[in-house]
mmCIF file of C-alpha atoms in Angstrom:
data_model
loop_
_atom_site.group_PDB
_atom_site.id
_atom_site.type_symbol
_atom_site.label_atom_id
_atom_site.label_comp_id
_atom_site.label_asym_id
_atom_site.label_seq_id
_atom_site.Cartn_x
_atom_site.Cartn_y
_atom_site.Cartn_z
ATOM 1 C CA GLU J 1 0.000 0.000 0.000
ATOM 2 C CA PRO J 2 1.446 3.417 -0.948
ATOM 3 C CA GLU J 3 2.611 5.600 1.920
ATOM 4 C CA VAL J 4 3.717 9.182 2.440
ATOM 5 C CA THR J 5 7.431 9.102 3.204
ATOM 6 C CA GLN J 6 9.416 11.690 5.124
ATOM 7 C CA THR J 7 13.099 12.315 5.657
ATOM 8 C CA PRO J 8 14.912 12.657 7.918
ATOM 9 C CA SER J 9 13.156 10.899 10.791
ATOM 10 C CA HIS J 10 15.075 13.033 13.285
ATOM 11 C CA GLN J 11 16.739 16.411 12.860
ATOM 12 C CA VAL J 12 18.740 18.222 15.500
ATOM 13 C CA THR J 13 19.723 21.798 14.785
ATOM 14 C CA GLN J 14 21.023 24.877 16.505
ATOM 15 C CA MET J 15 18.744 27.859 17.047
ATOM 16 C CA GLY J 16 18.969 30.243 14.110
ATOM 17 C CA GLN J 17 19.912 27.564 11.590
ATOM 18 C CA GLU J 18 17.900 26.667 8.519
ATOM 19 C CA VAL J 19 16.313 23.257 8.179
ATOM 20 C CA ILE J 20 14.585 21.556 5.272
ATOM 21 C CA LEU J 21 12.169 18.739 5.912
ATOM 22 C CA ARG J 22 11.405 16.491 2.983
ATOM 23 C CA CYS J 23 8.341 14.554 1.996
ATOM 24 C CA VAL J 24 7.258 12.353 -0.878
ATOM 25 C CA PRO J 25 3.458 12.353 -1.044
ATOM 26 C CA ILE J 26 1.474 9.468 -2.474
ATOM 27 C CA SER J 27 1.884 9.748 -6.222
ATOM 28 C CA ASN J 28 -1.668 10.360 -7.446
ATOM 29 C CA HIS J 29 -2.643 12.728 -4.646
ATOM 30 C CA LEU J 30 -3.130 16.394 -5.461
ATOM 31 C CA TYR J 31 -3.344 18.140 -2.096
ATOM 32 C CA PHE J 32 -0.379 18.263 0.253
ATOM 33 C CA TYR J 33 -0.130 19.454 3.813
ATOM 34 C CA TRP J 34 2.274 20.100 6.616
ATOM 35 C CA TYR J 35 1.115 19.661 10.200
ATOM 36 C CA ARG J 36 3.072 19.775 13.404
ATOM 37 C CA GLN J 37 2.607 18.213 16.820
ATOM 38 C CA ILE J 38 4.321 19.508 19.903
ATOM 39 C CA LEU J 39 4.914 16.684 22.372
ATOM 40 C CA GLY J 40 1.695 15.681 24.077
ATOM 41 C CA GLN J 41 -0.446 18.170 22.169
ATOM 42 C CA LYS J 42 -2.852 18.110 19.257
ATOM 43 C CA VAL J 43 -1.945 17.957 15.607
ATOM 44 C CA GLU J 44 -1.845 21.551 14.279
ATOM 45 C CA PHE J 45 -2.299 22.636 10.679
ATOM 46 C CA LEU J 46 0.539 24.632 9.125
ATOM 47 C CA VAL J 47 -0.072 24.863 5.392
ATOM 48 C CA SER J 48 -1.865 23.294 2.461
ATOM 49 C CA PHE J 49 -0.558 23.181 -1.098
ATOM 50 C CA TYR J 50 -2.402 22.564 -4.331
ATOM 51 C CA ASN J 51 -1.554 23.133 -7.969
ATOM 52 C CA ASN J 52 1.932 24.374 -7.089
ATOM 53 C CA GLU J 53 0.822 27.066 -4.721
ATOM 54 C CA ILE J 54 -0.200 27.556 -1.114
ATOM 55 C CA SER J 55 -3.959 27.258 -0.765
ATOM 56 C CA GLU J 56 -4.176 27.977 2.940
ATOM 57 C CA LYS J 57 -1.836 28.652 5.832
ATOM 58 C CA SER J 58 -2.189 29.058 9.562
ATOM 59 C CA GLU J 59 -0.894 31.874 11.714
ATOM 60 C CA ILE J 60 1.928 29.560 12.794
ATOM 61 C CA PHE J 61 3.181 29.580 9.199
ATOM 62 C CA ASP J 62 4.938 32.946 9.294
ATOM 63 C CA ASP J 63 7.680 34.386 7.085
ATOM 64 C CA GLN J 64 10.206 31.947 8.513
ATOM 65 C CA PHE J 65 8.391 29.049 6.858
ATOM 66 C CA SER J 66 8.184 28.188 3.197
ATOM 67 C CA VAL J 67 7.100 25.202 1.141
ATOM 68 C CA GLU J 68 8.161 24.026 -2.244
ATOM 69 C CA ARG J 69 7.471 21.250 -4.692
ATOM 70 C CA PRO J 70 10.771 21.304 -6.578
ATOM 71 C CA ASP J 71 9.944 18.373 -8.835
ATOM 72 C CA GLY J 72 7.121 15.955 -9.530
ATOM 73 C CA SER J 73 7.574 13.961 -6.365
ATOM 74 C CA ASN J 74 9.120 15.919 -3.489
ATOM 75 C CA PHE J 75 7.396 18.388 -1.187
ATOM 76 C CA THR J 76 9.579 20.331 1.246
ATOM 77 C CA LEU J 77 9.124 22.515 4.304
ATOM 78 C CA LYS J 78 11.870 25.024 5.029
ATOM 79 C CA ILE J 79 12.326 26.872 8.278
ATOM 80 C CA ARG J 80 14.784 29.689 7.659
ATOM 81 C CA SER J 81 15.893 30.572 11.173
ATOM 82 C CA THR J 82 14.773 28.001 13.697
ATOM 83 C CA LYS J 83 13.582 28.925 17.169
ATOM 84 C CA LEU J 84 13.404 26.796 20.280
ATOM 85 C CA GLU J 85 9.621 26.714 20.006
ATOM 86 C CA ASP J 86 9.855 25.137 16.541
ATOM 87 C CA SER J 87 10.817 21.878 18.258
ATOM 88 C CA ALA J 88 8.046 19.444 17.363
ATOM 89 C CA MET J 89 7.135 16.466 15.230
ATOM 90 C CA TYR J 90 6.388 17.643 11.706
ATOM 91 C CA PHE J 91 4.018 15.529 9.657
ATOM 92 C CA CYS J 92 3.558 15.745 5.926
ATOM 93 C CA ALA J 93 0.241 14.530 4.565
ATOM 94 C CA SER J 94 -1.431 14.045 1.229
ATOM 95 C CA ARG J 95 -5.070 13.739 0.442
ATOM 96 C CA GLN J 96 -7.248 11.518 -1.698
ATOM 97 C CA GLY J 97 -10.845 12.650 -1.756
ATOM 98 C CA GLN J 98 -11.345 13.779 1.803
ATOM 99 C CA LYS J 99 -9.057 11.153 3.347
ATOM 100 C CA LEU J 100 -5.786 12.482 4.725
ATOM 101 C CA PHE J 101 -2.768 10.190 4.903
ATOM 102 C CA PHE J 102 0.141 11.110 7.125
ATOM 103 C CA GLY J 103 3.822 10.431 6.768
ATOM 104 C CA SER J 104 5.839 8.986 9.629
ATOM 105 C CA GLY J 105 7.040 12.416 10.671
ATOM 106 C CA THR J 106 10.288 14.281 11.288
ATOM 107 C CA GLN J 107 11.151 14.963 14.897
ATOM 108 C CA LEU J 108 12.806 18.393 14.916
ATOM 109 C CA SER J 109 14.810 19.368 17.968
ATOM 110 C CA VAL J 110 16.110 22.935 18.142
ATOM 111 C CA LEU J 111 18.869 23.448 20.708
ATOM 112 C CA GLY G 1 -12.957 29.136 11.699
ATOM 113 C CA GLU G 2 -13.739 25.603 12.748
ATOM 114 C CA ASN G 3 -13.097 24.563 16.337
ATOM 115 C CA VAL G 4 -13.220 20.970 17.547
ATOM 116 C CA GLU G 5 -13.575 20.037 21.197
ATOM 117 C CA GLN G 6 -12.851 16.481 22.356
ATOM 118 C CA HIS G 7 -13.669 14.675 25.595
ATOM 119 C CA PRO G 8 -12.471 13.024 27.700
ATOM 120 C CA SER G 9 -8.756 13.790 27.617
ATOM 121 C CA THR G 10 -7.974 10.416 29.172
ATOM 122 C CA LEU G 11 -10.023 7.260 29.371
ATOM 123 C CA SER G 12 -9.203 4.025 31.161
ATOM 124 C CA VAL G 13 -11.299 0.938 30.547
ATOM 125 C CA GLN G 14 -11.044 -2.721 31.415
ATOM 126 C CA GLU G 15 -10.298 -5.090 28.584
ATOM 127 C CA GLY G 16 -13.551 -6.185 26.997
ATOM 128 C CA ASP G 17 -15.454 -3.070 28.009
ATOM 129 C CA SER G 18 -16.624 -0.379 25.603
ATOM 130 C CA ALA G 19 -15.029 3.036 25.159
ATOM 131 C CA VAL G 20 -16.749 6.175 23.932
ATOM 132 C CA ILE G 21 -15.006 9.385 22.883
ATOM 133 C CA LYS G 22 -17.016 12.484 22.037
ATOM 134 C CA CYS G 23 -16.324 15.523 19.902
ATOM 135 C CA THR G 24 -18.190 18.690 19.101
ATOM 136 C CA TYR G 25 -17.572 21.042 16.215
ATOM 137 C CA SER G 26 -18.491 24.654 15.706
ATOM 138 C CA ASP G 27 -19.020 25.138 11.975
ATOM 139 C CA SER G 28 -22.302 23.688 10.738
ATOM 140 C CA ALA G 29 -20.851 23.622 7.197
ATOM 141 C CA SER G 30 -18.340 20.911 8.148
ATOM 142 C CA ASN G 31 -19.192 17.749 6.310
ATOM 143 C CA TYR G 32 -16.434 15.203 6.909
ATOM 144 C CA PHE G 33 -15.404 13.773 10.280
ATOM 145 C CA PRO G 34 -12.498 11.328 10.492
ATOM 146 C CA TRP G 35 -10.996 9.615 13.502
ATOM 147 C CA TYR G 36 -7.284 8.946 13.809
ATOM 148 C CA LYS G 37 -5.405 6.580 16.085
ATOM 149 C CA GLN G 38 -1.867 7.486 17.056
ATOM 150 C CA GLU G 39 0.406 5.071 18.840
ATOM 151 C CA LEU G 40 3.387 6.424 20.721
ATOM 152 C CA GLY G 41 5.943 7.963 18.380
ATOM 153 C CA LYS G 42 4.045 6.974 15.257
ATOM 154 C CA ARG G 43 1.974 8.703 12.608
ATOM 155 C CA PRO G 44 -1.773 9.284 13.016
ATOM 156 C CA GLN G 45 -3.624 6.515 11.209
ATOM 157 C CA LEU G 46 -7.140 6.934 9.843
ATOM 158 C CA ILE G 47 -9.390 4.318 11.476
ATOM 159 C CA ILE G 48 -12.878 5.401 10.469
ATOM 160 C CA ASP G 49 -14.632 8.401 8.979
ATOM 161 C CA ILE G 50 -18.154 9.636 8.428
ATOM 162 C CA ARG G 51 -19.744 12.140 6.101
ATOM 163 C CA SER G 52 -22.532 14.500 7.013
ATOM 164 C CA ASN G 53 -25.121 12.663 4.949
ATOM 165 C CA VAL G 54 -24.764 9.586 7.172
ATOM 166 C CA GLY G 55 -25.760 9.217 10.824
ATOM 167 C CA GLU G 56 -23.756 6.133 11.739
ATOM 168 C CA LYS G 57 -20.996 3.986 10.344
ATOM 169 C CA LYS G 58 -19.560 0.760 11.671
ATOM 170 C CA ASP G 59 -16.400 -1.197 10.955
ATOM 171 C CA GLN G 60 -16.048 -4.340 13.076
ATOM 172 C CA ARG G 61 -15.510 -3.182 16.679
ATOM 173 C CA ILE G 62 -15.421 0.509 15.784
ATOM 174 C CA ALA G 63 -18.405 2.739 15.092
ATOM 175 C CA VAL G 64 -18.908 6.447 14.651
ATOM 176 C CA THR G 65 -22.147 8.365 15.136
ATOM 177 C CA LEU G 66 -22.928 11.872 13.947
ATOM 178 C CA ASN G 67 -25.594 14.269 15.182
ATOM 179 C CA LYS G 68 -25.620 17.197 12.772
ATOM 180 C CA THR G 69 -28.242 19.123 14.686
ATOM 181 C CA ALA G 70 -26.227 19.062 17.883
ATOM 182 C CA LYS G 71 -22.913 19.266 15.976
ATOM 183 C CA HIS G 72 -21.336 16.378 17.727
ATOM 184 C CA PHE G 73 -19.905 13.021 16.746
ATOM 185 C CA SER G 74 -18.648 10.084 18.756
ATOM 186 C CA LEU G 75 -16.307 7.133 18.434
ATOM 187 C CA HIS G 76 -17.411 3.862 19.954
ATOM 188 C CA ILE G 77 -15.024 0.955 20.473
ATOM 189 C CA THR G 78 -16.547 -2.283 21.672
ATOM 190 C CA GLU G 79 -14.792 -5.288 23.240
ATOM 191 C CA THR G 80 -11.655 -3.256 23.824
ATOM 192 C CA GLN G 81 -8.284 -4.954 23.659
ATOM 193 C CA PRO G 82 -4.869 -3.867 24.988
ATOM 194 C CA GLU G 83 -3.767 -3.011 21.449
ATOM 195 C CA ASP G 84 -6.515 -0.385 21.312
ATOM 196 C CA SER G 85 -4.441 1.649 23.777
ATOM 197 C CA ALA G 86 -3.364 4.811 21.942
ATOM 198 C CA VAL G 87 -4.239 8.462 21.477
ATOM 199 C CA TYR G 88 -7.381 9.020 19.443
ATOM 200 C CA PHE G 89 -8.005 12.268 17.583
ATOM 201 C CA CYS G 90 -11.236 13.429 16.030
ATOM 202 C CA ALA G 91 -11.220 15.982 13.234
ATOM 203 C CA ALA G 92 -13.560 17.977 11.060
ATOM 204 C CA THR G 93 -13.288 19.669 7.718
ATOM 205 C CA LEU G 94 -15.420 21.964 5.641
ATOM 206 C CA GLU G 95 -15.075 20.685 2.132
ATOM 207 C CA TYR G 96 -12.876 18.885 -0.304
ATOM 208 C CA GLY G 97 -9.277 20.031 -0.102
ATOM 209 C CA ASN G 98 -9.608 22.073 3.054
ATOM 210 C CA LYS G 99 -7.529 21.488 6.127
ATOM 211 C CA LEU G 100 -8.560 19.098 8.852
ATOM 212 C CA VAL G 101 -9.045 20.683 12.260
ATOM 213 C CA PHE G 102 -8.180 18.258 15.039
ATOM 214 C CA GLY G 103 -9.459 17.811 18.535
ATOM 215 C CA ALA G 104 -7.022 17.768 21.425
ATOM 216 C CA GLY G 105 -6.907 13.980 21.606
ATOM 217 C CA THR G 106 -7.979 11.265 24.037
ATOM 218 C CA ILE G 107 -5.485 8.932 25.668
ATOM 219 C CA LEU G 108 -7.179 5.531 25.826
ATOM 220 C CA ARG G 109 -5.744 2.933 28.184
ATOM 221 C CA VAL G 110 -7.130 -0.569 28.062
ATOM 222 C CA LYS G 111 -6.225 -2.498 31.189
ATOM 223 C CA SER G 112 -5.858 -6.247 30.979
#
């Protein structure tokens, strides 16, 4: 069964550094998402992406965040200058119909 | 925007008993309500979903009910087993392509 894949599984970075989280959505899906989950809390929406552009973003998704689909398969989330409070599990997801399928996540730790 | 409230935050049941988790949503235009199960350190997995034109849906030991008038929906797990122990999230969304808004989650512990 096809799955959303994410790399890396863990990322440790220093505050102020840039990080890029990578995702390969399921191939015939058209909508892509980034969510994050701070330890012990709910899954929070960051951004949705359709037809090569952002369709919606939350207030968390400020100027430090960007997304890109550089080719036909990858979907990336960049955080330009990480802050301590960016530490979380970041989930990529893709959608078929109304069903959302999550990747296995990238645990980002900002020191 | 949509807001989803979920209760209880934790639920302990004896193996074999039933578990019920309840959610309410704020936007009457929401029309799709999935439930996700998340085991420790793993991705949320879709376990069942319901659309607003249906009042109840069942899949083996899991069922979901929807009351559109009251704007609430519930997850029912019967004959619980230790492997049902996980965090369960409800969610709601307005229409095709829109974001899912999640509830805060329920930690379910099934004691054997």
